[in-house]
mmCIF file of C-alpha atoms in Angstrom:
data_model
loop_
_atom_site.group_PDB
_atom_site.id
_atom_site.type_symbol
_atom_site.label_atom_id
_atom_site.label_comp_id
_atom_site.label_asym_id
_atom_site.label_seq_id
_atom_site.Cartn_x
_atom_site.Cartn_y
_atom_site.Cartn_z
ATOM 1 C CA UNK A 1 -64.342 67.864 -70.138
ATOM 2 C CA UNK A 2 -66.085 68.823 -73.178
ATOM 3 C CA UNK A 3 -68.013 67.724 -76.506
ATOM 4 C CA UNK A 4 -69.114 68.711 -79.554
ATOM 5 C CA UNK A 5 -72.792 67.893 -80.077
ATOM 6 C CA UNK A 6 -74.877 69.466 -82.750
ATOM 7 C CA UNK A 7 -72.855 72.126 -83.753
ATOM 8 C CA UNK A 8 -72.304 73.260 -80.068
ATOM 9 C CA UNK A 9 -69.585 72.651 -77.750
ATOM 10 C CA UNK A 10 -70.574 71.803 -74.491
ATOM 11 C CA UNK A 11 -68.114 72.243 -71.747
ATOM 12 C CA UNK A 12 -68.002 71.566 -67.674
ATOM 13 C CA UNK A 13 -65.813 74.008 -66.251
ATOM 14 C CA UNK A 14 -65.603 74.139 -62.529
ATOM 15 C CA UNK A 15 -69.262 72.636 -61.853
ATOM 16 C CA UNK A 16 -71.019 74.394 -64.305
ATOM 17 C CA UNK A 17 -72.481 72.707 -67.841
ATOM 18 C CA UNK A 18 -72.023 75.307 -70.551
ATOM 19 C CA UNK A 19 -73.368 75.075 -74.721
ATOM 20 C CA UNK A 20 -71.027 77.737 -76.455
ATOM 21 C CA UNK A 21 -72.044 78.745 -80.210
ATOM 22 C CA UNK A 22 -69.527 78.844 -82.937
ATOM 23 C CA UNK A 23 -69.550 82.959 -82.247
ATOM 24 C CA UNK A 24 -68.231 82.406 -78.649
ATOM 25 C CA UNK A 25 -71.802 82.311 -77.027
ATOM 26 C CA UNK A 26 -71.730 80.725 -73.817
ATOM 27 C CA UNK A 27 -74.741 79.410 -72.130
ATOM 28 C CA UNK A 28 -75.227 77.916 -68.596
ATOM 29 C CA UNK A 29 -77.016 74.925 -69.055
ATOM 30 C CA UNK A 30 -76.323 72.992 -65.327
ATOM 31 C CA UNK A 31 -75.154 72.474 -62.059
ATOM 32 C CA UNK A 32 -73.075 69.222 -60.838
ATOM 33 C CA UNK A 33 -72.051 68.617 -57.511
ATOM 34 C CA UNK A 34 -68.532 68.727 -57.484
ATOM 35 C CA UNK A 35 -66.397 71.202 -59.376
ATOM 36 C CA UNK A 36 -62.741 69.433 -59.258
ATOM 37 C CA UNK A 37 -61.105 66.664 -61.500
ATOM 38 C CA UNK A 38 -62.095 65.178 -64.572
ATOM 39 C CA UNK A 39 -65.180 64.155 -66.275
ATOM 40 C CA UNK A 40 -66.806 62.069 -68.606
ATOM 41 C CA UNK A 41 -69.258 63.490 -71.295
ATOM 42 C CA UNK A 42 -70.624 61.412 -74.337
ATOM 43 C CA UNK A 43 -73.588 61.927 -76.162
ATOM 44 C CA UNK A 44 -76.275 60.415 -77.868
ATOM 45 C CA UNK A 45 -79.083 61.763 -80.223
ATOM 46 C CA UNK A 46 -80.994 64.279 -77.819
ATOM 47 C CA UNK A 47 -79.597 63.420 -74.567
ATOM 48 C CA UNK A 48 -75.743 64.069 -73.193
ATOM 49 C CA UNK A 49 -74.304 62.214 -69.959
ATOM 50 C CA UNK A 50 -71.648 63.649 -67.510
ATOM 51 C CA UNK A 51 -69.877 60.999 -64.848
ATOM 52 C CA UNK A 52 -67.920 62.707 -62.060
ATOM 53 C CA UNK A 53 -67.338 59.710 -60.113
ATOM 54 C CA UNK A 54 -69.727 60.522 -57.270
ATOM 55 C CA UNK A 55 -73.018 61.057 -58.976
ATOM 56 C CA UNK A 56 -74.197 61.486 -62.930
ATOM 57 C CA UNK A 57 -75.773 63.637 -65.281
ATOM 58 C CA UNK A 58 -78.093 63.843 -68.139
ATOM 59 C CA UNK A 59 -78.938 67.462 -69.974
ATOM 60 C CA UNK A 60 -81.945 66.764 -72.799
ATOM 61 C CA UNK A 61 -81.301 69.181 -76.040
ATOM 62 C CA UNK A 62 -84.480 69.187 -77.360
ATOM 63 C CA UNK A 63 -85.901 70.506 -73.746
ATOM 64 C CA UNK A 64 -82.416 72.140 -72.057
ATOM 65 C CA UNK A 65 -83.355 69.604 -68.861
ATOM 66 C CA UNK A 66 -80.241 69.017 -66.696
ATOM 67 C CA UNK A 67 -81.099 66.514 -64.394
ATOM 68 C CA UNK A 68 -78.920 64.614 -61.894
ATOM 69 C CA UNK A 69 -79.521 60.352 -62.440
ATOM 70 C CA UNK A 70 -81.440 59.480 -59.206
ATOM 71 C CA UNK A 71 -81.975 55.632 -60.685
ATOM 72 C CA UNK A 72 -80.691 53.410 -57.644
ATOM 73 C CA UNK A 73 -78.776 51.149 -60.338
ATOM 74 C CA UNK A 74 -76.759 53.597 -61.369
ATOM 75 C CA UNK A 75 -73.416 53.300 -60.557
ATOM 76 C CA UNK A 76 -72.245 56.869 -58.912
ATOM 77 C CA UNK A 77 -68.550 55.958 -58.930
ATOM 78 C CA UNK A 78 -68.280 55.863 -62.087
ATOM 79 C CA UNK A 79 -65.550 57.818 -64.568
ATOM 80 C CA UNK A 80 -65.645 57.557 -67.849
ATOM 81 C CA UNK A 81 -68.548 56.653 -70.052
ATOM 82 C CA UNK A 82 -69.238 56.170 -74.365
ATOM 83 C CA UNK A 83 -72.212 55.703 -75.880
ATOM 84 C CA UNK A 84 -73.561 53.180 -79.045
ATOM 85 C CA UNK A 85 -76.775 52.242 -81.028
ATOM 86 C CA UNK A 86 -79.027 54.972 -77.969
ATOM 87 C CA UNK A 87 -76.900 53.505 -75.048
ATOM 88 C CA UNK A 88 -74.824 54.730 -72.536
ATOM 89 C CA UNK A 89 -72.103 52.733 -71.410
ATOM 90 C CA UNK A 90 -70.437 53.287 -68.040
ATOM 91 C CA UNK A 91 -67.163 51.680 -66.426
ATOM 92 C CA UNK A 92 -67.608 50.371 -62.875
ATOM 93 C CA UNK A 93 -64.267 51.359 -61.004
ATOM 94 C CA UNK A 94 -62.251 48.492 -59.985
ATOM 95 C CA UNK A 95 -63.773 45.905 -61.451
ATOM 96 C CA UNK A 96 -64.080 44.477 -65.108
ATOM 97 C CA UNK A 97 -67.660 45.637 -65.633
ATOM 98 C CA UNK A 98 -69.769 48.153 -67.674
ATOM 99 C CA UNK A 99 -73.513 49.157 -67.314
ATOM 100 C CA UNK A 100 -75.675 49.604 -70.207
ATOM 101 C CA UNK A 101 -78.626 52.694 -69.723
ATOM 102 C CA UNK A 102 -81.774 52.238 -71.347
ATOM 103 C CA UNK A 103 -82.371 53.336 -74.890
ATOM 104 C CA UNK A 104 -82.745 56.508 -75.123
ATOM 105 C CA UNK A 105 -82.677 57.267 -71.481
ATOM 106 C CA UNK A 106 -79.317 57.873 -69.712
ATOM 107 C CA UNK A 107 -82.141 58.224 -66.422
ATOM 108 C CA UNK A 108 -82.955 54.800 -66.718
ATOM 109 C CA UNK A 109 -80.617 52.184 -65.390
ATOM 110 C CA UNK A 110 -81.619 48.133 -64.625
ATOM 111 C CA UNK A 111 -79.249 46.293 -62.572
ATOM 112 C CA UNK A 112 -78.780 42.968 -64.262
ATOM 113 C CA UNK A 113 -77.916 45.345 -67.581
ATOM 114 C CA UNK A 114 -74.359 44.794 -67.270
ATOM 115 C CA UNK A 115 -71.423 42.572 -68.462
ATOM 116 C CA UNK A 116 -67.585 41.845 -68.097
ATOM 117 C CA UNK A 117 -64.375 41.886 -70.287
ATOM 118 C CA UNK A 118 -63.856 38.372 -70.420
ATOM 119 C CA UNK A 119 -61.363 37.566 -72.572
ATOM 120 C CA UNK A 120 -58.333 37.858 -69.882
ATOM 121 C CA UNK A 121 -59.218 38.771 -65.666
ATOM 122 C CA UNK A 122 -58.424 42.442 -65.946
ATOM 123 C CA UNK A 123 -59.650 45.588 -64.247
ATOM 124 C CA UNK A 124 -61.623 47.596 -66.755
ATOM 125 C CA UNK A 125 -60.175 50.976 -67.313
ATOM 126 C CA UNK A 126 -61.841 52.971 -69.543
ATOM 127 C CA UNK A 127 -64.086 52.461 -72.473
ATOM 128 C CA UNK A 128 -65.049 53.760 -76.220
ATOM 129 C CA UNK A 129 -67.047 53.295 -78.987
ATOM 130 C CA UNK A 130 -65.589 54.045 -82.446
ATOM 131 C CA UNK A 131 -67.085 52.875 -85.801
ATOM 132 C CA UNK A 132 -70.153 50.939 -83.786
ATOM 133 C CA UNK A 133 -67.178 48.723 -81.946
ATOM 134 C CA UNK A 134 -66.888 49.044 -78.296
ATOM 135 C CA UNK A 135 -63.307 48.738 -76.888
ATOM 136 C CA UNK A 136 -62.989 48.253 -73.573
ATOM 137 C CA UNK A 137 -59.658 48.612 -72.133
ATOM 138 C CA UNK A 138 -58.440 47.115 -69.391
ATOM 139 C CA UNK A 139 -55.153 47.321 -67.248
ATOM 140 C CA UNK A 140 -53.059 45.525 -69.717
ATOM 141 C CA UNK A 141 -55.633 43.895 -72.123
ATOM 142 C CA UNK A 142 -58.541 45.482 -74.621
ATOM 143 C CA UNK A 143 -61.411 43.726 -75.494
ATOM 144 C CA UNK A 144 -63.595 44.562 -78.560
ATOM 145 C CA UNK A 145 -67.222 43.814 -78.693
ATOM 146 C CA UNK A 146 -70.629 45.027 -80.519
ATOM 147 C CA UNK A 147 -74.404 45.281 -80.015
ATOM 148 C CA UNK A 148 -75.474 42.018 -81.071
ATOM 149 C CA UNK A 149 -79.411 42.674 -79.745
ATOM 150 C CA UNK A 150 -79.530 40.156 -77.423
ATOM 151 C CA UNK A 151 -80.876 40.416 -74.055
ATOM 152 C CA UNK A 152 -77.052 41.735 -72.613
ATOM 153 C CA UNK A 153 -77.027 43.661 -76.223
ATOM 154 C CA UNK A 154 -73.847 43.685 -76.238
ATOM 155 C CA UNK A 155 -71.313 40.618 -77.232
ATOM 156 C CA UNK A 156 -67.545 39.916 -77.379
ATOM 157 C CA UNK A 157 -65.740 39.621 -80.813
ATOM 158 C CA UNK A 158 -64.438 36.414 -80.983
ATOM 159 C CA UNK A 159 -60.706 35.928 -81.483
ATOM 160 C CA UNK A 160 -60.153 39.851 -81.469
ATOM 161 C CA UNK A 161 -57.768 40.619 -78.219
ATOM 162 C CA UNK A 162 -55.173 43.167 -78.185
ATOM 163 C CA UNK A 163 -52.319 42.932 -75.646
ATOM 164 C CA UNK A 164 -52.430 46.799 -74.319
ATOM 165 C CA UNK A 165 -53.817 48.066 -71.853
ATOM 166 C CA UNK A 166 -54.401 51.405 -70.436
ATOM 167 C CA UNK A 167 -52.020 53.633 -68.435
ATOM 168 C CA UNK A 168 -54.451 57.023 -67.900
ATOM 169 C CA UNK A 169 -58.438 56.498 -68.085
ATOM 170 C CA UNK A 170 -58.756 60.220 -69.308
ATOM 171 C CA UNK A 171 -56.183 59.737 -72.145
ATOM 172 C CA UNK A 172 -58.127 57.727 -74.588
ATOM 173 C CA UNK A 173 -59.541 59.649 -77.270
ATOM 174 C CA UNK A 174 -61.077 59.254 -80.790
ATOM 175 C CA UNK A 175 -58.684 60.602 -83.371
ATOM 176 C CA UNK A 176 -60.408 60.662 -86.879
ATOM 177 C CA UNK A 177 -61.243 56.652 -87.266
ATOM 178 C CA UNK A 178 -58.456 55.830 -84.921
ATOM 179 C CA UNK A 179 -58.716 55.815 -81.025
ATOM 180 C CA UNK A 180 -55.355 56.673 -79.373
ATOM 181 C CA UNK A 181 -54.107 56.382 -75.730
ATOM 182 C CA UNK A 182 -51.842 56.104 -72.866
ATOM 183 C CA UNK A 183 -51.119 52.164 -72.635
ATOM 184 C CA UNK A 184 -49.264 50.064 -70.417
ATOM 185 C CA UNK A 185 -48.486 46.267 -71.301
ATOM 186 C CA UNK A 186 -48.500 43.405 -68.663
ATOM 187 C CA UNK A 187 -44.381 44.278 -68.369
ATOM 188 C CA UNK A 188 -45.526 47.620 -66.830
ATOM 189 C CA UNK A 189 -44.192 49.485 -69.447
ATOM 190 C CA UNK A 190 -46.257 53.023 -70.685
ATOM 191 C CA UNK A 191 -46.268 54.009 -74.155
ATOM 192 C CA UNK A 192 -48.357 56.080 -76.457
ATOM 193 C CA UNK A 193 -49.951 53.295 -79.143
ATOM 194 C CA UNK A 194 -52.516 54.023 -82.218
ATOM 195 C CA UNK A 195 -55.509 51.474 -82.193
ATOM 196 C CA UNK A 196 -57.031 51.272 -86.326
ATOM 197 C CA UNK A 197 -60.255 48.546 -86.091
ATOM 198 C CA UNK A 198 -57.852 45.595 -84.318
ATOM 199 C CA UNK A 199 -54.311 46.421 -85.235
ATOM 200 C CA UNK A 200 -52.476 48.629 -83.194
ATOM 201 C CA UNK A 201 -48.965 50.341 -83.235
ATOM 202 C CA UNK A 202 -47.022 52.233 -80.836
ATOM 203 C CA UNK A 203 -46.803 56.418 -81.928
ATOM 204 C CA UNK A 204 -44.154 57.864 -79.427
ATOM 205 C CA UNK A 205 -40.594 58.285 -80.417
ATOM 206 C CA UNK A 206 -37.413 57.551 -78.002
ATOM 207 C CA UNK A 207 -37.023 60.910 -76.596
ATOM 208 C CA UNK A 208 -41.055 61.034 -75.434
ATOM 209 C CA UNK A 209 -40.907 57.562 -74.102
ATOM 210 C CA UNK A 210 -37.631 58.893 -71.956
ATOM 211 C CA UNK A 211 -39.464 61.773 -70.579
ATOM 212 C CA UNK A 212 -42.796 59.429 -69.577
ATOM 213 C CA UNK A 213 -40.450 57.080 -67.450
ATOM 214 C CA UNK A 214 -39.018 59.873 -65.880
ATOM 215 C CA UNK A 215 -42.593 60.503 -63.700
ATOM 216 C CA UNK A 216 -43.414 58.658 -60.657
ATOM 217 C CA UNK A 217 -47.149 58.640 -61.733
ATOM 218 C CA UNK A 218 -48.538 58.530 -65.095
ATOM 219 C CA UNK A 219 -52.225 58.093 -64.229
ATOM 220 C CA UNK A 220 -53.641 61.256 -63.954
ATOM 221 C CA UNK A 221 -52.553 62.353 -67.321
ATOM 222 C CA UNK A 222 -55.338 63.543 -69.741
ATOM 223 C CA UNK A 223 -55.940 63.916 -73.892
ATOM 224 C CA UNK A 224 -58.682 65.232 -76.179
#
């Protein structure tokens, strides 16, 4: 996995944490604990988060700290991650929930900071946040919701549910002001869709949608 941040990249390859300079410049920055699969990586102002699914990760610019969360509310399992308004977000697997960090503080984590896509029963799949919405996408549903500031800060939109869910947690990925993904819709069928603020179209053409129902499994596929 990898971000830009600041006019660095920073990449986890194998289970190193690596800042590379425009000129090619690579930097060890940190250690995680496993060095297979995917990861999640978001950022916010001076502080980046890695999830691995067994433990995660914060790495502090302004200081180069890499530090592993040892906050007992954290939720180690978890994948994929986005951040909004100084918070990190993070999907607990199998289940329709997300955690909120402090602000500021991907360290700090309080159990009762956390709420559920609501809208329809769905596991929650993966999660992003694109243009201060959040979108979290479930199995066949997405939800859309935004930091209203009250004690949960963040709230459901009202009357705002899309019918797609997600196929692949790693394939959903900002593209300019857009967000696009793997879906799947409650018929089981996979297809590549666009999502612009709440309207969203399906991108593939015939002959891509052929080849995707010709594999067995679909989940473990990955975007950027």
């Amino acid at each position: 996995g990898m971000i830009v941040h600041k006019s660095l990249l920073y990449a986890v390859a194998a289970n190193k944490l690596y800042s590379v300079t425009t000129a090619g410049t690579a930097t060890e920055r940190g250690t995680l604990s496993t060095s297979t699969g995917r990861i999640g990586i978001t950022a916010i102002d001076n502080e980046i988060i890695i999830t691995d699914g067994t433990a995660g990760y914060t790495y502090v610019v302004s200081t180069a700290t890499f530090a592993i969360i040892t906050d007992v509310d954290y939720n180690d399992a978890a994948e994929v991650c986005t951040a909004q308004d100084g918070y990190f977000l993070v999907a607990k697997p199998s289940s329709d929930q997300f955690y909120i960090s402090a602000v500021d503080n991907g360290q700090s984590w309080v159990s009762t900071q956390f709420a559920s896509a609501e809208g329809h029963y769905d596991l929650l799949v993966s999660l992003i946040s694109v243009k201060r919405n959040l979108y979290l996408i479930g199995e066949t549903t997405t939800e859309v919701w935004f930091n209203s500031g009250a004690t949960i800060p963040f709230e459901r939109i009202n009357n705002v549910f899309i019918d797609k869910g997600c196929a692949a947690k790693f394939t959903v990925a900002q593209v300019g002001d857009s967000i696009m993904w793997l879906a799947m819709n409650s018929q089981g069928n996979s297809e590549i869709v666009k999502l612009d603020g709440f309207d969203i179209t399906t991108v593939q053409n015939r002959g891509i949608q052929y080849r995707m129902g010709k594999h067995t499994t679909i989940s473990d596929a990955f975007a950027f």
